[in-house]
Coordinates of C-alpha atoms in Angstrom, one line a residue:
X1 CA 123.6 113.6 82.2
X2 CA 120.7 112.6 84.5
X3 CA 119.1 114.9 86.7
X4 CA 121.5 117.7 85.6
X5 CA 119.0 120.1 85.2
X6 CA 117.6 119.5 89.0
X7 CA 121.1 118.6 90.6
X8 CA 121.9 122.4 89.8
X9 CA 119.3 123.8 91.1
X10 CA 118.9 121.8 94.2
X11 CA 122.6 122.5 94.9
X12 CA 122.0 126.8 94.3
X13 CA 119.8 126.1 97.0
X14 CA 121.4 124.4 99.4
X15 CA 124.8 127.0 98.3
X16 CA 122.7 129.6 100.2
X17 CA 121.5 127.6 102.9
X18 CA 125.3 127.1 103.6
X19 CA 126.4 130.9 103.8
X20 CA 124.0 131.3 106.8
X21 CA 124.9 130.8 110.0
X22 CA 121.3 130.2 112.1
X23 CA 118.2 129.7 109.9
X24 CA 114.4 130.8 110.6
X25 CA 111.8 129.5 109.4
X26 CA 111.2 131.8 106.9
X27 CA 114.9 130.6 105.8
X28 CA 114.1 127.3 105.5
X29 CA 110.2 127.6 103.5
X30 CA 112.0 129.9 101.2
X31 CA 114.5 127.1 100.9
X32 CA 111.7 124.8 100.3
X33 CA 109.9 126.7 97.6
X34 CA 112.8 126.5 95.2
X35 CA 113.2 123.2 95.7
X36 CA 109.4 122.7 94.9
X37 CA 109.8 124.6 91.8
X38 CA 112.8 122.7 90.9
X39 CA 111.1 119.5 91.4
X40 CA 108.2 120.4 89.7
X41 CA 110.6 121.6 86.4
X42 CA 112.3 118.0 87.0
X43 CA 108.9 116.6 85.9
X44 CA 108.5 115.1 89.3
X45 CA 104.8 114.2 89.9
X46 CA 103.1 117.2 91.5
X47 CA 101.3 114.6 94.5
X48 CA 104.6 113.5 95.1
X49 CA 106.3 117.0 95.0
X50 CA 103.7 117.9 97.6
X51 CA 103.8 116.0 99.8
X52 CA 107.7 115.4 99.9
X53 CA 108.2 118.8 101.0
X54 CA 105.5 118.7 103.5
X55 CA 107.8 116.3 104.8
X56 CA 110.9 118.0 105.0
X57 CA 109.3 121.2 106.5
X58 CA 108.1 119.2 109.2
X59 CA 111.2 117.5 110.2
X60 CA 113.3 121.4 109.4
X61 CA 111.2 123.9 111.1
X62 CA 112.4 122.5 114.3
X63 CA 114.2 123.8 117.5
X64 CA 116.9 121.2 117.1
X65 CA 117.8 121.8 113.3
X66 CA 117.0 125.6 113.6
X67 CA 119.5 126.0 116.8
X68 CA 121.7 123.4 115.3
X69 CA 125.7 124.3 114.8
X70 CA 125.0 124.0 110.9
X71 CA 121.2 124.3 110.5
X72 CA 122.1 124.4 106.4
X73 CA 123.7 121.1 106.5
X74 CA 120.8 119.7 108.8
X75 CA 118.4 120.8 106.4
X76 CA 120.3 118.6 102.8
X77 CA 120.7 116.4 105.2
X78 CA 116.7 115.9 105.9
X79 CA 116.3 116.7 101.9
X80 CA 119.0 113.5 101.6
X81 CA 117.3 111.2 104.0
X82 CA 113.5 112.2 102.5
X83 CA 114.7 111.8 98.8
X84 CA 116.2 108.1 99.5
X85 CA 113.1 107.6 101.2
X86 CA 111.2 108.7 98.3
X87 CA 112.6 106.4 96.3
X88 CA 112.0 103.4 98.0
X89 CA 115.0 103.1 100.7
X90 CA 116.5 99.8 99.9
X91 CA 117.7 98.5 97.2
X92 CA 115.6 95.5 95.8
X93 CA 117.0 92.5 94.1
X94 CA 115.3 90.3 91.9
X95 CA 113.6 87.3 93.7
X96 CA 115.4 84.1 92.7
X97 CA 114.1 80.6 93.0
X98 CA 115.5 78.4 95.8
X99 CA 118.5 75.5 94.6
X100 CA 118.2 74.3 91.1
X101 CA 115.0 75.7 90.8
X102 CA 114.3 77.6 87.3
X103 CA 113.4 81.5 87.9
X104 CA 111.1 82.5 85.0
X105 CA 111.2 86.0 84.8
X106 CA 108.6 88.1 82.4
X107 CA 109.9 91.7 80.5
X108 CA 107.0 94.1 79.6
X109 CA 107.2 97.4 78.0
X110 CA 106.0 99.6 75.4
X111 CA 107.3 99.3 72.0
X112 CA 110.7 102.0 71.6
X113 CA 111.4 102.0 75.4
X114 CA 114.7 100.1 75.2
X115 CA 113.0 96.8 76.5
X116 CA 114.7 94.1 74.5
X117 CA 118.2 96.1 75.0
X118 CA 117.4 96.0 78.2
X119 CA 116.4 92.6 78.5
X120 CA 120.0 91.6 77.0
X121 CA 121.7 93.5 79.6
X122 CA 119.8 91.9 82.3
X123 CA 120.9 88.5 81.5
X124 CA 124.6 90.0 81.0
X125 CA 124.3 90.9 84.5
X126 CA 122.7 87.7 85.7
X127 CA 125.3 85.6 84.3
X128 CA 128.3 87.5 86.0
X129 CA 126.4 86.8 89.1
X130 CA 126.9 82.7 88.7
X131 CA 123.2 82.4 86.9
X132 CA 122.6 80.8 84.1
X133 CA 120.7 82.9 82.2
X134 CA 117.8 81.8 78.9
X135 CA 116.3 84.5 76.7
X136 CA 113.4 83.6 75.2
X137 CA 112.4 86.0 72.0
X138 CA 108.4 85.9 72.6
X139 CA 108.1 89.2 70.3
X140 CA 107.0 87.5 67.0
X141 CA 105.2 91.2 65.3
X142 CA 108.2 93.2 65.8
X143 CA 110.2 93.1 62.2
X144 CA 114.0 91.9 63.3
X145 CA 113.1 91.5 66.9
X146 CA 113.9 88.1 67.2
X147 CA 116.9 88.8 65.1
X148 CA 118.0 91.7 67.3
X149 CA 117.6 89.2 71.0
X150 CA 120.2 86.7 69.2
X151 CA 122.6 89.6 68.2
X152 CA 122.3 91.1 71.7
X153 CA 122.5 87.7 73.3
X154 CA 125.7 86.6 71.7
X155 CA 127.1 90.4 72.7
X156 CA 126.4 89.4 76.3
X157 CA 127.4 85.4 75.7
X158 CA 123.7 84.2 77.1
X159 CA 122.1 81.7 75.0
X160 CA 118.7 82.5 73.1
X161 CA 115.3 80.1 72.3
X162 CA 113.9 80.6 69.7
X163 CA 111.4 79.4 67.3
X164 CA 110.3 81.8 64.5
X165 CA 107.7 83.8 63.9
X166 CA 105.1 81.4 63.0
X167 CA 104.0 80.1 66.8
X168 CA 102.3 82.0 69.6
X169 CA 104.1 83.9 72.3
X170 CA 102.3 81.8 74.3
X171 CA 103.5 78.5 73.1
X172 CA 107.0 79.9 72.8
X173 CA 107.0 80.4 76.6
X174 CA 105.8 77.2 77.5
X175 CA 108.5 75.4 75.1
X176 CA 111.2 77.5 76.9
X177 CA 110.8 76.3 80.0
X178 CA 111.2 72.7 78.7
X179 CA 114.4 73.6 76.9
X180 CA 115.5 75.3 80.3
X181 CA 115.2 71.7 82.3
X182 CA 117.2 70.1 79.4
X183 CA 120.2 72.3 79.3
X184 CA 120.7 73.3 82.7
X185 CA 119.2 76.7 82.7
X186 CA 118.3 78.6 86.3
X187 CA 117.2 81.8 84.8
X188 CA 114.4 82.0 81.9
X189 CA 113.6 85.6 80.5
X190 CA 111.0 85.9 78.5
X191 CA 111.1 89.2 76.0
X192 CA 107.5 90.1 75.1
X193 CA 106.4 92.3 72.6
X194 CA 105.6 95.7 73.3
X195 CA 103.4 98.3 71.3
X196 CA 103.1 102.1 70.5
X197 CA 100.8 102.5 73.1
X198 CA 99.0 100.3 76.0
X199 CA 96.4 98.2 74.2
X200 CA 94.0 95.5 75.0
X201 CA 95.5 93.2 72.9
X202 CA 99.4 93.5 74.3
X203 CA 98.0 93.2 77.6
X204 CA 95.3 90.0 77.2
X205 CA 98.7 88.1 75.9
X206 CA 100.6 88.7 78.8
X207 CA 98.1 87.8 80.9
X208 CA 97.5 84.5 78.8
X209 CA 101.7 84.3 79.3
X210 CA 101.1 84.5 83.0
X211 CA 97.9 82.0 82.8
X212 CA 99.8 79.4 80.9
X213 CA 103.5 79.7 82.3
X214 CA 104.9 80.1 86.0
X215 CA 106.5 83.7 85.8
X216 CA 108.0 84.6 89.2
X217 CA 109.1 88.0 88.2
X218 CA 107.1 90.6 86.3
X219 CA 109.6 93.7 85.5
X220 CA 108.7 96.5 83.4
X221 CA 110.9 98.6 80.8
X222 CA 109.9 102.4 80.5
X223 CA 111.9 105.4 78.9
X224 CA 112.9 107.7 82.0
X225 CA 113.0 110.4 79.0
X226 CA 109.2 110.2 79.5
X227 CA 109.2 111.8 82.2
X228 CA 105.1 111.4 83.9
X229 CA 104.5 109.3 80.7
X230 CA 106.5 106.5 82.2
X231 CA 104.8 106.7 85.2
X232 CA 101.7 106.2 84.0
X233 CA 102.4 103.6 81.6
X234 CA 103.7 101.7 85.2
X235 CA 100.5 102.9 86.4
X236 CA 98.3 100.9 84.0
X237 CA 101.0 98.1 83.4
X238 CA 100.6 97.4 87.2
X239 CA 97.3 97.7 87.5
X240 CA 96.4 95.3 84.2
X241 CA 99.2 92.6 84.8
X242 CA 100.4 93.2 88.1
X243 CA 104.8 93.8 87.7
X244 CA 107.4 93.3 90.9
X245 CA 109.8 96.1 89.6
X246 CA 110.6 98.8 86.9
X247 CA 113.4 99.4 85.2
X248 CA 114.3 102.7 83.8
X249 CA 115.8 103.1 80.5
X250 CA 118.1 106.0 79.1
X251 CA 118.3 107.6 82.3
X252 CA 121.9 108.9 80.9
X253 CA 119.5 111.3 78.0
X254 CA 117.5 112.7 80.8
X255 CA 118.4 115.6 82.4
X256 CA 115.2 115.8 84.5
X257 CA 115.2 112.4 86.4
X258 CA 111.4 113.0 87.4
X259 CA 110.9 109.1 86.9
X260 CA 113.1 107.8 88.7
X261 CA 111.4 110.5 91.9
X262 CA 108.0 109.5 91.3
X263 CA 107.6 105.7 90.2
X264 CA 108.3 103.9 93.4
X265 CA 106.0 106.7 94.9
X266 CA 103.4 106.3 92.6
X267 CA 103.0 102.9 91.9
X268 CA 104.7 100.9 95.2
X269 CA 106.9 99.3 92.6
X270 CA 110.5 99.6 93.1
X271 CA 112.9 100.3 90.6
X272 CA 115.7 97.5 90.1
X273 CA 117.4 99.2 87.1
X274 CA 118.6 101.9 85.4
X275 CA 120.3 102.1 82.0
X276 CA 122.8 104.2 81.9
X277 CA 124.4 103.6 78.3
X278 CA 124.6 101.4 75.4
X279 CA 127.5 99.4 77.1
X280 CA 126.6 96.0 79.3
X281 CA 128.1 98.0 82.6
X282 CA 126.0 101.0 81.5
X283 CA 122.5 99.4 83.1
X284 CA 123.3 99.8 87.2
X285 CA 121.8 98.6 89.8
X286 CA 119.4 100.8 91.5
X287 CA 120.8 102.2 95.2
X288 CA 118.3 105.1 96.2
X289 CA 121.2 106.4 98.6
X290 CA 123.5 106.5 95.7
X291 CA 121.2 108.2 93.7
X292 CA 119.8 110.9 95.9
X293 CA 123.8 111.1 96.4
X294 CA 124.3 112.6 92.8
X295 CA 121.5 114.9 93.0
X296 CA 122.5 116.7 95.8
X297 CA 126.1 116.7 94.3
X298 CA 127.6 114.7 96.9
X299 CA 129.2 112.2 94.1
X300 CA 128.6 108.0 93.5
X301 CA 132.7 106.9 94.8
X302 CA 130.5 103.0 95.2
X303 CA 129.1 103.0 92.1
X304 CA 132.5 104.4 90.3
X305 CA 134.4 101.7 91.9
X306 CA 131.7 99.0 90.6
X307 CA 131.6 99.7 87.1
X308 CA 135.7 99.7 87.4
X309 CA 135.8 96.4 89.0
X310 CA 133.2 94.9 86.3
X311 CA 134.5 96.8 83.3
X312 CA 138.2 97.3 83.6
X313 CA 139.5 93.7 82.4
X314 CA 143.5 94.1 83.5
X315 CA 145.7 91.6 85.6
X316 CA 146.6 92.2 89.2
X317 CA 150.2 91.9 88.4
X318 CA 149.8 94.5 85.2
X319 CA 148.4 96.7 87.1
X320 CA 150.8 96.3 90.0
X321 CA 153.4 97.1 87.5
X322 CA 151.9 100.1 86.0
X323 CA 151.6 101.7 89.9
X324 CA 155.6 101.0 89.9
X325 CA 156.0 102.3 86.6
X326 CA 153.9 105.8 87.1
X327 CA 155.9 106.4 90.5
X328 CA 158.7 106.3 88.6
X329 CA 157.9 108.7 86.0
X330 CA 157.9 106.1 83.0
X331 CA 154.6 106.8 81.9
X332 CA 154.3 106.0 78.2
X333 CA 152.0 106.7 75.1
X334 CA 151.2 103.0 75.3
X335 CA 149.9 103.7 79.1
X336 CA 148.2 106.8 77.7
X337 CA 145.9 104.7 75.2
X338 CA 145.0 102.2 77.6
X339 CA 144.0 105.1 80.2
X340 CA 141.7 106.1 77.5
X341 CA 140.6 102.6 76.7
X342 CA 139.4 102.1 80.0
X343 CA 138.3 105.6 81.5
X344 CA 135.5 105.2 77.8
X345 CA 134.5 101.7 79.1
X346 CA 133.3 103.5 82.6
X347 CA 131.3 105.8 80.3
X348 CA 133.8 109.0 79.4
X349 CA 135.8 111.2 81.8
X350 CA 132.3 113.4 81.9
X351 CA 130.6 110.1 83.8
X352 CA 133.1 109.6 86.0
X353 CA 133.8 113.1 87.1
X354 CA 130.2 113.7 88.0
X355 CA 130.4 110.6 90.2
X356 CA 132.9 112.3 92.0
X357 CA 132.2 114.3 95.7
X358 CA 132.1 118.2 94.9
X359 CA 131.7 117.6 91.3
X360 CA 128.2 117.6 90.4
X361 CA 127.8 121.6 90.7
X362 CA 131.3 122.2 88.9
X363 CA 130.3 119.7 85.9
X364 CA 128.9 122.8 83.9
X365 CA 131.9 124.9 84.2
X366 CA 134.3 121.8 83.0
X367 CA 132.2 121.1 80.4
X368 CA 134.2 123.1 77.9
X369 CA 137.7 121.9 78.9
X370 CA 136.2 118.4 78.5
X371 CA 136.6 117.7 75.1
X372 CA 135.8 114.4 73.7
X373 CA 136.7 114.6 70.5
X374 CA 140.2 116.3 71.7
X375 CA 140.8 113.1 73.2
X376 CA 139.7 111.1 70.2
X377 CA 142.0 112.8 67.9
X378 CA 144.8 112.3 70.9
X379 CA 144.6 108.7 70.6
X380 CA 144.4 109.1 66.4
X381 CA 148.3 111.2 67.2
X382 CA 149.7 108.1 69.5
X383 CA 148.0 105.4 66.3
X384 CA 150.2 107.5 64.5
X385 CA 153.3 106.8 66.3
X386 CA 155.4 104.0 65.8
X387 CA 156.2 101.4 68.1
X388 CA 159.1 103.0 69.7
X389 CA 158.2 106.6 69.6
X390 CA 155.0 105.4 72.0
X391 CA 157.2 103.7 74.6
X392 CA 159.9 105.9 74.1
X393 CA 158.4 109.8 74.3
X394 CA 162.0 111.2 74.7
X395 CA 162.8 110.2 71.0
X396 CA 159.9 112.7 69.6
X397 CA 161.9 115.2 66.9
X398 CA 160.4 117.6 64.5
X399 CA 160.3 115.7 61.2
X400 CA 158.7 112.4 63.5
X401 CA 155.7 115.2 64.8
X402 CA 155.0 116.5 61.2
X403 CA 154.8 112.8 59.7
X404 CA 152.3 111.9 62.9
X405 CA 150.6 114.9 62.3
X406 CA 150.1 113.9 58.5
X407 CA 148.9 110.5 59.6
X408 CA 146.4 111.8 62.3
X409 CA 145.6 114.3 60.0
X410 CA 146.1 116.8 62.1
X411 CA 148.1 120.1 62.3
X412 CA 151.6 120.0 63.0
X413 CA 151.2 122.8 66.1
X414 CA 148.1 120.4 67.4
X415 CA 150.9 117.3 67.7
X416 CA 153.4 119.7 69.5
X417 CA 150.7 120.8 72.2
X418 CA 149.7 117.5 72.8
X419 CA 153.3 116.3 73.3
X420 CA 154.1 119.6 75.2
X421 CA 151.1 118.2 77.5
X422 CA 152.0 114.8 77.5
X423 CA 155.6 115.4 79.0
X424 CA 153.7 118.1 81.9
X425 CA 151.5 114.6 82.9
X426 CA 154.6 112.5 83.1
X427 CA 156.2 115.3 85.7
X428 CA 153.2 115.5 88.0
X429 CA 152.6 111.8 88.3
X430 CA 156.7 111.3 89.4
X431 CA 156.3 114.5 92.0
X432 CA 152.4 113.2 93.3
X433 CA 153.8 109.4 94.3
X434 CA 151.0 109.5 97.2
X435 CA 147.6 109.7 95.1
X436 CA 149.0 106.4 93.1
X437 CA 148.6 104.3 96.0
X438 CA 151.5 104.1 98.4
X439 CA 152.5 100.9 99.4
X440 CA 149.6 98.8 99.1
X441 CA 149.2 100.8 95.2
X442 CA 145.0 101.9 95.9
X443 CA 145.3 105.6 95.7
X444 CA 144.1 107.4 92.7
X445 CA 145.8 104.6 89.9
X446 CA 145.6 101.8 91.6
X447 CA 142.0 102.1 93.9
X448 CA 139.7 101.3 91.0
X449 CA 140.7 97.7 90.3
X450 CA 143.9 98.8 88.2
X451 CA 142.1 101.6 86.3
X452 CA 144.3 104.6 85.4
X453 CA 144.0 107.9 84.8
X454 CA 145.8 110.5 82.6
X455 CA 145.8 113.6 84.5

């Protein structure tokens, strides 16, 4: 999970700054120390680390935070306000051409950083925003690259150019743009190649790319795993070529998050993206609010609610059925599996539990009663039912249990638990009628576009 690592430790911190009732100043530098070392671990950049506490001293060691009615909560919420600031503020959108103009837009990256996933995802989320999206596969060294743009393009139903391997990256471009006039497209993305490591050669092309095609949009792919590494490589990238935006890849493997800190910092570039997963929802727009929001543990509701509304595909009157259903008790192992279903498209009960307020601290303590391969082999029991015994529960006998448990392949005691807990959900959703929504149905089942949850 991202920024694990430093979302603990920042929230220790501010767990002791929180048992005091006035602080001193001796309080708060103390404070501040820790939060150093922690950002320092987080493989923040040290300039950065600096001077961002600098910053936060100056604005805590103050008569009116010091004689405040909770000086503890004044000071996260300086270390709030300072971290969004860090990270650039707003959020920035990509720069489209005005009317039927065609936006090209140019991907850069090292070679391994996710940068042709990435670019796939990016025209995903252009075209649900009423773009029409081209992706132009410019990376003619890579073995398979070309192959793997028109795999990932079809995943994401966005059209792909293409002409070999045989032509110039340059010429590639160039033809794209034509194509683009001729069927209608607004959006043009060019995939570039990328190499092991910055070279003169990867960056004299895209410079020719620039020279010989309009590119309105220069956006860079690096691996947050990095850690300083990718902001360097935005460093030099931005320095060679000049880019309008970074986007962070496999943020969900990185448990430091010192990227995503120190690249808007370093390099004035703001960050658009992050990926998040290997799903199309999984890369999220960049909110510095929201982010600094899940370090300090104070949860992502906005984000949660987004990645519902995008990924959960169920009709308004389905779901309002389901609400009347659940207040009624007549929750089903057919409901069950779809609760699954869609709680794993929004990334795993883990993901969305860490987006929620109070969570973040608690997430190490749950991990061990979150067990995601207990859940798989719960949906391999209800794939084992039949028809009737999922929409029908009551109906469960002995000799039905021990032939699901030989089809799940499963002991018979594990099928009995997991029916024993089954029939314990079914009585607390028909005694907790409020958290499913009341009458408008937007409480805990109905409030994220239909999505439902089993517990």
């Amino acid at each position: 999970m991202a920024f694990e690592g430093l979302a603990d430790k920042l929230q220790n911190v501010f767990k002791n700054l929180r048992s005091k009732g006035l602080l001193t100043e001796d309080d708060v530098k103390v404070a501040l120390k820790e939060v150093k070392m922690a950002l320092l671990e987080a493989d923040v950049n040290f300039k950065v680390v600096k001077q961002f506490v600098k910053s936060v001293e100056e604005r805590a060691v103050g008569q009116d935070v010091l004689r405040g009615l909770n000086p503890g909560q004044m000071v996260i919420k300086i270390v709030n306000e300072e971290m969004i600031s860090l990270m650039g503020s707003e959020t920035t959108e990509i720069k489209f051409q005005p009317g039927k103009s065609i936006t090209t837009i140019l991907m850069c990256g090292l070679q391994g950083a996710g940068k042709t996933t990435a670019t796939a995802k990016l025209a995903g989320k252009l075209l649900l925003k009423g773009k029409k999206p081209l992706l132009v596969a410019c990376d003619v060294y890579r073995p398979a690259a070309i192959k793997q743009l028109m795999v990932n393009g079809e995943k994401v139903g966005v059209d792909v150019f293409s002409m070999g391997d045989q032509h110039s990256p340059i010429d590639i471009a160039k033809a794209s743009i034509e194509h683009a006039k001729k069927n209608g497209h607004n959006v043009v993305i060019l995939d570039t190649a990328g190499r092991l490591h910055i070279d003169e050669d990867m960056m004299n092309e895209l410079i020719q790319i620039k020279n010989n095609v309009e590119v309105h949009q220069s956006l860079l792919v690096v691996d947050a795993m990095t850690g300083q590494d990718a902001v360097n490589v935005a460093s030099d990238f931005n320095e060679r070529i000049g880019i309008d935006g970074v986007i962070l890849s496999k943020m969900d493997g990185d448990t430091r998050g010192g990227a995503a800190l120190s690249v808007k910092a370093v390099t004035g570039c703001p960050i658009l993206y992050v990926g998040m997963g290997e799903k199309l929802a999984d890369l999220e727009q960049f909110y510095p609010d929201r982010m600094a929001n899940r370090i300090l543990g104070m949860g992502d509701v906005l984000t949660l609610i987004e990645k519902a509304q995008e990924s959960v595909d169920i009709d308004e009157e389905q779901g309002k059925d389901m609400i009347k259903r659940l207040k009624k008790g007549k929750f089903d192992y057919n409901d069950y599996l779809e609760s699954m279903k869609q709680m794993r498209k929004l990334g795993g009960l883990s993901s969305i539990l860490g987006m929620l307020p109070g969570m973040g601290a608690k997430m190490s303590d749950l991990e061990g009663a979150i067990d995601e391969k207990e859940i798989a082999r719960n949906e391999a029991i209800i794939l084992s039912m039949t028809k009737e015994e999922r929409s029908n529960p009551k109906i469960m006998s002995l000799p039905r249990k021990g032939r699901i448990a030989k089809g799940a392949g499963v002991d018979i005691a594990y099928v009995n638990k997991f029916v024993k807990q089954f029939e314990q959900t079914q009585k607390m959703m028909k005694q907790m009628p409020g958290m499913m929504g009341g009458k408008k149905g937007r409480g805990l089942f109905g409030g994220f576009g239909g999505m439902k949850f089993p517990f």
